[in-house]
Coordinates of C-alpha atoms and ligand atoms in Angstrom, one line a residue:
M1 CA -83.6 -126.5 25.0
L2 CA -85.5 -125.4 28.1
N3 CA -88.3 -123.1 27.1
L4 CA -88.1 -120.2 29.4
S5 CA -91.1 -118.5 28.0
I6 CA -93.8 -118.5 30.6
M7 CA -96.4 -117.5 28.1
T8 CA -97.0 -117.3 24.3
R9 CA -95.3 -114.5 22.4
D10 CA -96.2 -111.2 24.0
T11 CA -97.9 -109.7 21.0
E12 CA -99.2 -106.8 23.0
I13 CA -95.7 -105.4 23.6
F14 CA -94.2 -106.5 20.3
D15 CA -97.0 -104.8 18.5
I16 CA -96.1 -101.6 20.4
I17 CA -92.5 -102.0 19.3
R18 CA -93.6 -102.5 15.7
Q19 CA -95.7 -99.3 15.9
E20 CA -92.8 -97.3 17.3
R21 CA -90.5 -98.6 14.5
E22 CA -93.1 -97.5 12.0
R23 CA -93.4 -94.0 13.7
Q24 CA -89.6 -93.6 13.5
T25 CA -89.5 -94.7 9.9
K26 CA -92.2 -92.6 8.4
G27 CA -91.4 -89.2 10.1
I28 CA -88.8 -86.5 10.1
E29 CA -87.0 -86.7 13.5
L30 CA -85.7 -83.3 14.6
I31 CA -85.4 -83.8 18.3
A32 CA -81.8 -82.5 19.0
S33 CA -81.1 -85.1 21.6
E34 CA -82.2 -88.2 19.6
N35 CA -80.5 -90.3 17.0
F36 CA -80.7 -93.8 15.4
V37 CA -78.2 -96.3 16.6
S38 CA -76.6 -98.9 14.3
D39 CA -77.8 -102.5 14.0
Q40 CA -74.8 -103.7 16.0
V41 CA -75.5 -101.3 18.8
L42 CA -79.0 -102.6 18.9
E43 CA -77.8 -106.2 18.8
A44 CA -75.4 -105.7 21.7
M45 CA -78.2 -104.1 23.8
G46 CA -80.5 -107.0 23.2
S47 CA -77.9 -109.6 24.1
V48 CA -77.5 -112.2 26.8
L49 CA -75.2 -109.8 28.7
T50 CA -78.4 -108.5 30.3
N51 CA -78.5 -111.7 32.4
K52 CA -75.3 -110.9 34.2
Y53 CA -74.8 -109.2 37.6
A54 CA -71.5 -107.5 37.9
E55 CA -71.5 -105.1 40.8
G56 CA -68.0 -103.5 41.1
Y57 CA -65.4 -102.8 38.4
P58 CA -63.4 -105.1 36.1
G59 CA -61.1 -107.3 38.2
H60 CA -62.9 -106.3 41.4
R61 CA -66.5 -107.6 41.3
Y62 CA -68.9 -108.7 44.0
Y63 CA -70.1 -111.6 41.8
G64 CA -68.5 -114.7 40.3
G65 CA -68.5 -115.4 36.5
C66 CA -67.6 -111.8 35.5
E67 CA -64.5 -112.7 33.4
V68 CA -66.3 -112.2 30.1
V69 CA -68.1 -109.0 30.9
D70 CA -64.9 -107.6 32.3
L71 CA -63.4 -107.9 28.8
G72 CA -66.3 -106.0 27.3
E73 CA -66.2 -103.2 30.0
N74 CA -62.4 -102.9 29.6
I75 CA -62.8 -102.5 25.8
A76 CA -65.5 -99.8 26.4
R77 CA -63.1 -97.9 28.7
E78 CA -60.1 -98.1 26.4
R79 CA -62.1 -96.9 23.4
L80 CA -63.7 -94.1 25.3
K81 CA -60.3 -92.9 26.6
K82 CA -58.9 -93.0 23.0
L83 CA -61.9 -91.1 21.7
Y84 CA -61.4 -88.1 24.0
N85 CA -57.8 -88.4 25.0
A86 CA -58.9 -89.1 28.6
A87 CA -56.8 -90.6 31.4
Y88 CA -59.8 -91.8 33.5
V89 CA -63.2 -93.0 32.4
N90 CA -66.2 -94.6 34.0
V91 CA -68.7 -96.2 31.6
Q92 CA -71.2 -97.4 34.2
P93 CA -73.6 -94.5 34.7
H94 CA -77.1 -95.6 33.6
S95 CA -77.8 -92.1 32.2
G96 CA -76.5 -88.6 31.9
A97 CA -78.3 -87.5 35.0
Q98 CA -76.8 -90.4 36.9
A99 CA -73.3 -89.4 35.7
N100 CA -74.0 -85.9 37.0
M101 CA -75.3 -87.1 40.3
A102 CA -72.2 -89.2 40.8
V103 CA -70.0 -86.1 40.3
F104 CA -72.1 -84.1 42.8
M105 CA -71.7 -86.9 45.3
A106 CA -67.9 -87.1 44.8
C107 CA -67.3 -83.4 44.9
L108 CA -69.9 -81.8 47.2
K109 CA -71.6 -82.1 50.5
A110 CA -75.3 -81.6 50.9
G111 CA -76.1 -77.9 51.0
D112 CA -72.9 -76.9 49.1
T113 CA -73.2 -74.2 46.4
F114 CA -72.7 -75.0 42.8
M115 CA -73.3 -73.0 39.6
G116 CA -74.7 -73.9 36.2
L117 CA -76.4 -72.3 33.2
N118 CA -79.8 -70.9 34.0
L119 CA -82.3 -73.7 33.1
S120 CA -84.6 -71.3 31.2
H121 CA -81.5 -70.2 29.2
G122 CA -80.7 -73.8 28.0
G123 CA -79.3 -75.5 31.1
H124 CA -80.3 -79.1 32.0
L125 CA -82.5 -80.0 34.9
S126 CA -79.7 -81.9 36.6
H127 CA -77.7 -78.6 36.7
G128 CA -79.9 -77.2 39.4
S129 CA -83.7 -77.6 38.8
A130 CA -85.7 -77.2 42.0
V131 CA -87.4 -80.5 41.4
N132 CA -84.2 -82.4 40.6
F133 CA -81.7 -83.9 43.2
S134 CA -79.2 -81.1 42.1
G135 CA -81.6 -78.3 43.2
L136 CA -83.1 -80.3 46.1
M137 CA -79.9 -81.4 47.9
F138 CA -77.5 -78.6 46.9
R139 CA -77.6 -74.8 46.6
A140 CA -77.9 -73.9 42.9
V141 CA -76.9 -70.5 41.5
A142 CA -77.0 -69.7 37.8
Y143 CA -75.3 -67.7 35.1
N144 CA -77.2 -66.4 32.1
L145 CA -77.1 -65.8 28.4
D146 CA -76.8 -62.3 27.1
E147 CA -80.2 -61.1 26.1
N148 CA -79.0 -59.3 23.0
T149 CA -76.6 -61.8 21.6
G150 CA -78.0 -65.1 22.9
L151 CA -74.4 -66.1 23.8
I152 CA -73.1 -67.1 27.3
D153 CA -72.6 -63.9 29.3
Y154 CA -69.1 -64.7 30.5
D155 CA -68.9 -61.4 32.5
N156 CA -72.0 -62.4 34.3
L157 CA -70.6 -65.9 34.9
E158 CA -67.4 -64.6 36.4
K159 CA -69.2 -62.0 38.5
T160 CA -71.6 -64.7 39.9
A161 CA -68.7 -67.0 40.5
R162 CA -66.8 -64.4 42.5
E163 CA -69.8 -63.4 44.5
E164 CA -71.3 -66.8 45.2
R165 CA -68.0 -68.8 45.4
P166 CA -69.5 -72.1 44.2
K167 CA -67.5 -75.3 44.9
L168 CA -68.5 -76.7 41.4
I169 CA -69.0 -74.8 38.1
I170 CA -70.8 -76.6 35.3
A171 CA -70.6 -75.8 31.7
G172 CA -72.8 -77.5 29.1
A173 CA -76.4 -77.3 28.1
S174 CA -79.5 -78.9 26.6
A175 CA -80.2 -76.0 24.2
Y176 CA -77.2 -74.0 23.4
S177 CA -76.0 -73.9 19.8
R178 CA -72.6 -72.2 20.2
E179 CA -69.1 -73.3 21.1
W180 CA -68.0 -72.7 24.7
N181 CA -65.1 -70.7 26.0
Y182 CA -63.9 -73.5 28.4
A183 CA -60.6 -71.8 29.1
R184 CA -62.2 -68.7 30.4
I185 CA -64.4 -70.7 32.8
R186 CA -61.5 -72.8 34.0
K187 CA -59.6 -69.6 34.8
V188 CA -62.4 -68.3 37.1
A189 CA -62.8 -71.8 38.6
D190 CA -59.1 -71.8 39.5
E191 CA -59.3 -68.3 40.9
I192 CA -62.0 -69.3 43.4
G193 CA -60.8 -72.8 44.0
A194 CA -63.9 -74.5 42.3
I195 CA -64.0 -77.8 40.5
F196 CA -64.9 -77.3 36.8
M197 CA -67.2 -79.8 35.2
V198 CA -68.4 -79.9 31.6
D199 CA -71.5 -81.8 30.7
M200 CA -70.9 -82.4 27.0
A201 CA -74.0 -84.6 26.5
H202 CA -75.3 -82.7 23.5
P203 CA -72.2 -82.1 21.3
A204 CA -70.3 -85.2 22.4
G205 CA -70.3 -86.7 18.9
L206 CA -69.0 -83.5 17.3
I207 CA -66.3 -83.3 19.9
A208 CA -65.3 -86.9 19.4
A209 CA -64.9 -86.1 15.7
G210 CA -62.7 -83.1 16.4
L211 CA -65.2 -80.6 15.1
L212 CA -65.6 -78.8 18.5
D213 CA -63.1 -78.1 21.3
N214 CA -62.5 -81.0 23.6
P215 CA -63.5 -80.1 27.1
V216 CA -61.3 -82.8 28.6
K217 CA -58.4 -80.4 28.0
Y218 CA -59.9 -77.8 30.3
A219 CA -62.3 -79.3 32.8
H220 CA -61.4 -81.3 35.9
I221 CA -64.3 -83.6 35.2
V222 CA -66.4 -84.2 32.0
T223 CA -69.7 -86.1 31.9
S224 CA -71.8 -87.1 28.9
T225 CA -74.7 -89.1 27.6
T226 CA -73.9 -91.7 25.0
H227 CA -77.1 -91.5 23.0
K228 CA -77.3 -88.1 21.4
T229 CA -74.8 -86.9 18.8
L230 CA -72.5 -89.8 19.9
R231 CA -75.1 -92.2 18.5
G232 CA -74.7 -95.0 21.1
P233 CA -77.2 -96.7 23.5
R234 CA -79.0 -94.7 26.2
G235 CA -76.4 -94.1 29.0
G236 CA -73.9 -91.9 30.7
V237 CA -70.1 -91.7 31.1
I238 CA -67.6 -89.8 33.2
L239 CA -64.1 -88.8 32.1
M240 CA -61.1 -86.9 33.3
G241 CA -58.0 -85.8 31.5
E242 CA -54.4 -85.9 32.8
D243 CA -55.2 -82.8 34.8
F244 CA -56.9 -84.0 37.9
P245 CA -54.6 -83.2 40.8
N246 CA -56.6 -84.2 43.8
P247 CA -56.8 -81.1 46.0
W248 CA -60.4 -82.1 46.8
G249 CA -59.6 -85.6 48.0
K250 CA -61.8 -86.6 50.9
T251 CA -60.3 -88.6 53.8
T252 CA -61.6 -92.1 54.4
P253 CA -62.5 -93.3 57.9
K254 CA -59.0 -94.6 58.0
G255 CA -57.6 -91.1 57.3
E256 CA -56.3 -91.8 53.8
I257 CA -56.8 -89.2 51.1
K258 CA -59.0 -90.6 48.3
M259 CA -58.1 -89.7 44.7
M260 CA -60.8 -88.1 42.6
S261 CA -60.8 -91.2 40.3
A262 CA -61.6 -93.4 43.3
L263 CA -64.2 -90.9 44.6
L264 CA -65.9 -90.9 41.3
D265 CA -65.9 -94.7 40.9
S266 CA -67.4 -95.1 44.4
A267 CA -69.9 -92.4 43.8
V268 CA -71.2 -94.4 40.7
F269 CA -71.1 -97.7 42.5
P270 CA -72.0 -98.2 45.4
G271 CA -72.8 -94.5 45.8
T272 CA -75.7 -94.0 43.4
Q273 CA -76.1 -97.3 41.4
G274 CA -76.2 -101.0 41.9
G275 CA -75.2 -103.5 39.2
P276 CA -74.0 -102.0 35.9
L277 CA -75.9 -102.7 32.7
E278 CA -73.3 -104.8 30.9
H279 CA -75.4 -105.2 27.8
V280 CA -75.6 -101.4 27.5
I281 CA -71.8 -101.1 28.3
A282 CA -71.1 -103.5 25.4
A283 CA -73.4 -101.4 23.1
K284 CA -71.4 -98.3 24.3
A285 CA -68.2 -100.1 23.3
V286 CA -69.6 -100.8 19.9
A287 CA -70.7 -97.1 19.5
F288 CA -67.3 -95.9 20.7
G289 CA -65.7 -98.2 18.1
E290 CA -67.9 -96.7 15.4
A291 CA -67.0 -93.2 16.6
L292 CA -63.3 -93.9 16.1
T293 CA -63.8 -94.5 12.4
P294 CA -63.3 -91.9 9.6
E295 CA -66.9 -92.5 8.5
F296 CA -68.1 -91.1 11.9
K297 CA -66.1 -87.9 11.2
T298 CA -67.8 -87.6 7.8
Y299 CA -71.2 -88.1 9.5
Q300 CA -70.5 -85.4 12.1
Q301 CA -69.4 -83.0 9.4
Q302 CA -72.7 -83.5 7.7
V303 CA -74.6 -83.1 11.0
K304 CA -72.9 -79.7 11.4
K305 CA -73.4 -78.7 7.8
N306 CA -77.1 -79.7 7.9
A307 CA -77.7 -77.7 11.1
A308 CA -76.0 -74.5 9.7
V309 CA -78.0 -74.7 6.5
M310 CA -81.2 -75.4 8.3
A311 CA -80.6 -72.4 10.7
Q312 CA -80.0 -70.2 7.6
H313 CA -83.2 -71.3 6.0
F314 CA -85.2 -70.5 9.2
M315 CA -83.6 -67.0 9.3
D316 CA -84.4 -66.5 5.6
K317 CA -88.0 -67.2 6.3
G318 CA -88.1 -64.5 9.1
Y319 CA -87.6 -66.7 12.1
K320 CA -85.3 -65.6 14.9
V321 CA -82.6 -68.2 15.6
I322 CA -81.2 -67.6 19.1
S323 CA -77.6 -66.4 18.8
G324 CA -78.0 -65.9 15.1
G325 CA -77.0 -69.5 14.0
T326 CA -75.3 -72.6 15.2
D327 CA -71.8 -74.1 15.7
N328 CA -73.1 -77.6 16.5
H329 CA -76.1 -79.9 15.7
S330 CA -78.9 -77.8 17.2
M331 CA -80.7 -74.5 17.1
L332 CA -83.3 -72.8 19.1
I333 CA -86.0 -70.8 17.3
D334 CA -87.9 -67.9 18.9
L335 CA -91.4 -68.1 17.2
R336 CA -92.4 -64.6 18.4
T337 CA -90.8 -62.7 15.5
K338 CA -92.9 -64.5 12.9
Y339 CA -95.9 -65.8 14.8
P340 CA -96.3 -63.8 18.1
E341 CA -99.5 -65.6 19.1
L342 CA -98.2 -69.1 18.5
T343 CA -96.8 -71.0 21.5
G344 CA -94.2 -73.7 21.4
K345 CA -96.8 -76.1 22.8
V346 CA -99.3 -75.6 19.9
A347 CA -96.5 -75.6 17.3
E348 CA -95.0 -78.9 18.6
K349 CA -98.4 -80.6 18.6
A350 CA -99.2 -79.5 15.0
L351 CA -95.7 -80.6 13.8
V352 CA -96.0 -84.0 15.5
S353 CA -99.4 -84.4 13.8
A354 CA -97.6 -83.8 10.5
D355 CA -95.0 -86.5 11.4
I356 CA -92.3 -83.9 12.0
T357 CA -91.0 -84.5 15.6
T358 CA -89.5 -81.7 17.6
N359 CA -89.9 -80.2 21.0
K360 CA -91.1 -77.0 22.5
N361 CA -88.5 -75.1 24.4
M362 CA -88.2 -71.9 26.5
V363 CA -86.2 -69.2 24.8
P364 CA -83.9 -67.0 26.9
F365 CA -85.9 -64.4 28.8
D366 CA -89.1 -66.1 27.7
T367 CA -92.4 -64.4 28.6
R368 CA -94.2 -67.7 28.6
S369 CA -94.1 -70.6 31.0
A370 CA -92.1 -73.9 30.5
F371 CA -95.5 -75.6 29.6
Q372 CA -96.3 -73.1 26.9
T373 CA -92.9 -71.6 25.8
S374 CA -92.2 -69.3 22.8
G375 CA -89.7 -71.5 21.2
L376 CA -88.9 -74.8 19.4
R377 CA -85.6 -76.7 19.5
F378 CA -84.4 -78.5 16.4
G379 CA -81.4 -80.8 15.7
T380 CA -79.9 -82.7 12.8
P381 CA -78.3 -85.8 14.3
A382 CA -81.1 -88.2 13.5
I383 CA -82.0 -87.0 10.0
T384 CA -78.3 -87.0 9.1
T385 CA -78.0 -90.6 10.2
R386 CA -81.0 -91.2 8.0
G387 CA -79.0 -89.9 5.0
L388 CA -80.5 -86.5 4.5
K389 CA -78.0 -83.9 3.1
E390 CA -78.0 -80.1 3.2
D391 CA -80.0 -79.9 0.0
K392 CA -83.0 -81.2 1.9
M393 CA -82.9 -78.7 4.7
G394 CA -84.8 -76.0 2.8
W395 CA -87.5 -78.5 2.1
I396 CA -87.8 -79.4 5.8
V397 CA -88.0 -75.7 6.9
E398 CA -90.6 -75.1 4.2
L399 CA -92.8 -77.9 5.5
I400 CA -92.4 -76.7 9.1
D401 CA -93.4 -73.2 8.0
R402 CA -96.4 -74.5 6.1
V403 CA -97.6 -76.3 9.3
L404 CA -97.0 -73.2 11.5
Q405 CA -98.9 -70.9 9.2
D406 CA -102.1 -72.8 9.9
P407 CA -101.5 -75.1 12.8
E408 CA -105.2 -75.7 13.5
S409 CA -106.0 -76.9 10.0
E410 CA -106.2 -80.7 9.8
A411 CA -106.3 -80.5 6.0
N412 CA -103.1 -78.4 5.9
I413 CA -101.4 -80.9 8.4
Q414 CA -102.5 -83.9 6.4
K415 CA -101.0 -82.5 3.1
V416 CA -97.7 -82.0 4.8
R417 CA -97.8 -85.4 6.5
E418 CA -98.4 -87.1 3.2
E419 CA -95.4 -85.3 1.7
V420 CA -93.2 -86.2 4.7
N421 CA -94.2 -89.9 4.5
R422 CA -93.7 -90.1 0.8
E423 CA -90.2 -88.6 1.0
M424 CA -89.0 -90.5 4.0
N425 CA -90.0 -93.7 2.3
Q426 CA -86.9 -93.0 0.1
Y427 CA -84.6 -93.2 3.2
P428 CA -84.7 -96.8 4.6
L429 CA -83.9 -96.9 8.3
F430 CA -83.9 -100.4 9.8
A431 CA -82.6 -103.6 8.3
W432 CA -85.1 -105.7 10.2
Ligands
PLP1 C1 -76.8 -81.5 29.0 C2 -77.5 -82.7 29.4 N1 -77.1 -83.4 30.5 C3 -77.7 -84.5 31.0 C4 -78.8 -85.0 30.4 C5 -79.5 -86.1 31.0 O1 -79.4 -87.3 30.3 P1 -80.3 -88.5 30.6 O2 -81.6 -88.2 30.1 O3 -79.6 -89.7 30.0 O4 -80.4 -88.7 32.1 C6 -79.3 -84.3 29.2 C7 -80.5 -84.8 28.6 O5 -81.1 -84.3 27.7 C8 -78.7 -83.1 28.8 O6 -79.2 -82.4 27.7

């Protein structure tokens, strides 16, 4: 066999991979947007499919030799349609932000107004941050959470929609632990003639398992990542239900009206991306196949149960959980009720030193900057994959509280870290 290696084994990089595997194995992973994929998802991602160029779509490629990858991409599409009862899907977006960018490109012109959840209330940066394409190229307006309840302020959303008349309304968030009232948003979108898009990146796995309402029933367009609760490889997807009449079809230079499905496909390729990552698309297909099994539903039920129990333990210890609990896999903690002087930044650092991984997060109406923050975001998808059940959630919250009581003490952190490592040793993670 031809030896394609141009040098001896790259121990420098493989040692880094080993270190990262060790880090993932020994700690408690509580980042709400992370998960651990199955061995077969990993195997598909590390496969020879990475060698193939396949610009275009199955059956219509700009390269020869795509017959085999066409089969994989078609399976990914069919499984994704089945998972969410969708009529149209695109599995090529390289990430969630890329999927969102393609929707903007298909639906808006530069400078058009769109509306999303205020970023400091839980919205994602691709929903209008001033440093992201969405805020740089389009005019972003925001709706807010209610300061008292921590829930979406639907009155404020409707009022802002009627005043600003955005062409696109986005629901979905990076840090919102409650169910959405999609029907109410669709109603106001219809009233002002806006396109309604839902970015379901965070709860996609719970939705696939039927544990939260399916936005494909309400929105014109739905986007998602595949790597959070859905437990697939890093990537994005776009979906539409039956309900995509095409009042927004743009005319082509030849004067034909283009359907929204065609607009979205061309916004992904050639609009914003080149060749699709067929190895990742195969891994997406594997993950969608896993998500169609009864075991996946059991997993998601446990994710939800773990989150509800964890949120209750936080409240029992005197922490404020924004909105008073969670309907999904995540929760946002306002540290100020218990430790007014402690910033999210210091808390995150201390917890990471104790091998408890989480991230600082702004809380709604935060008095601190995005670099300091007054909150922490927690999620249960990764620890649930690891096998932890609800009876362990009190133990985790207890450890977190011990770290936060004395975040500057290395001795305190070390004691917690040893306990974390000892316990997590009981939950094997990788087969290799
Ligand atoms: C709601 C939402 N949309 C989009 C994204 C972006 O996904 P990606 O990091 O794959 O671009 C995220 C990432 O956290 C997210 O939370």
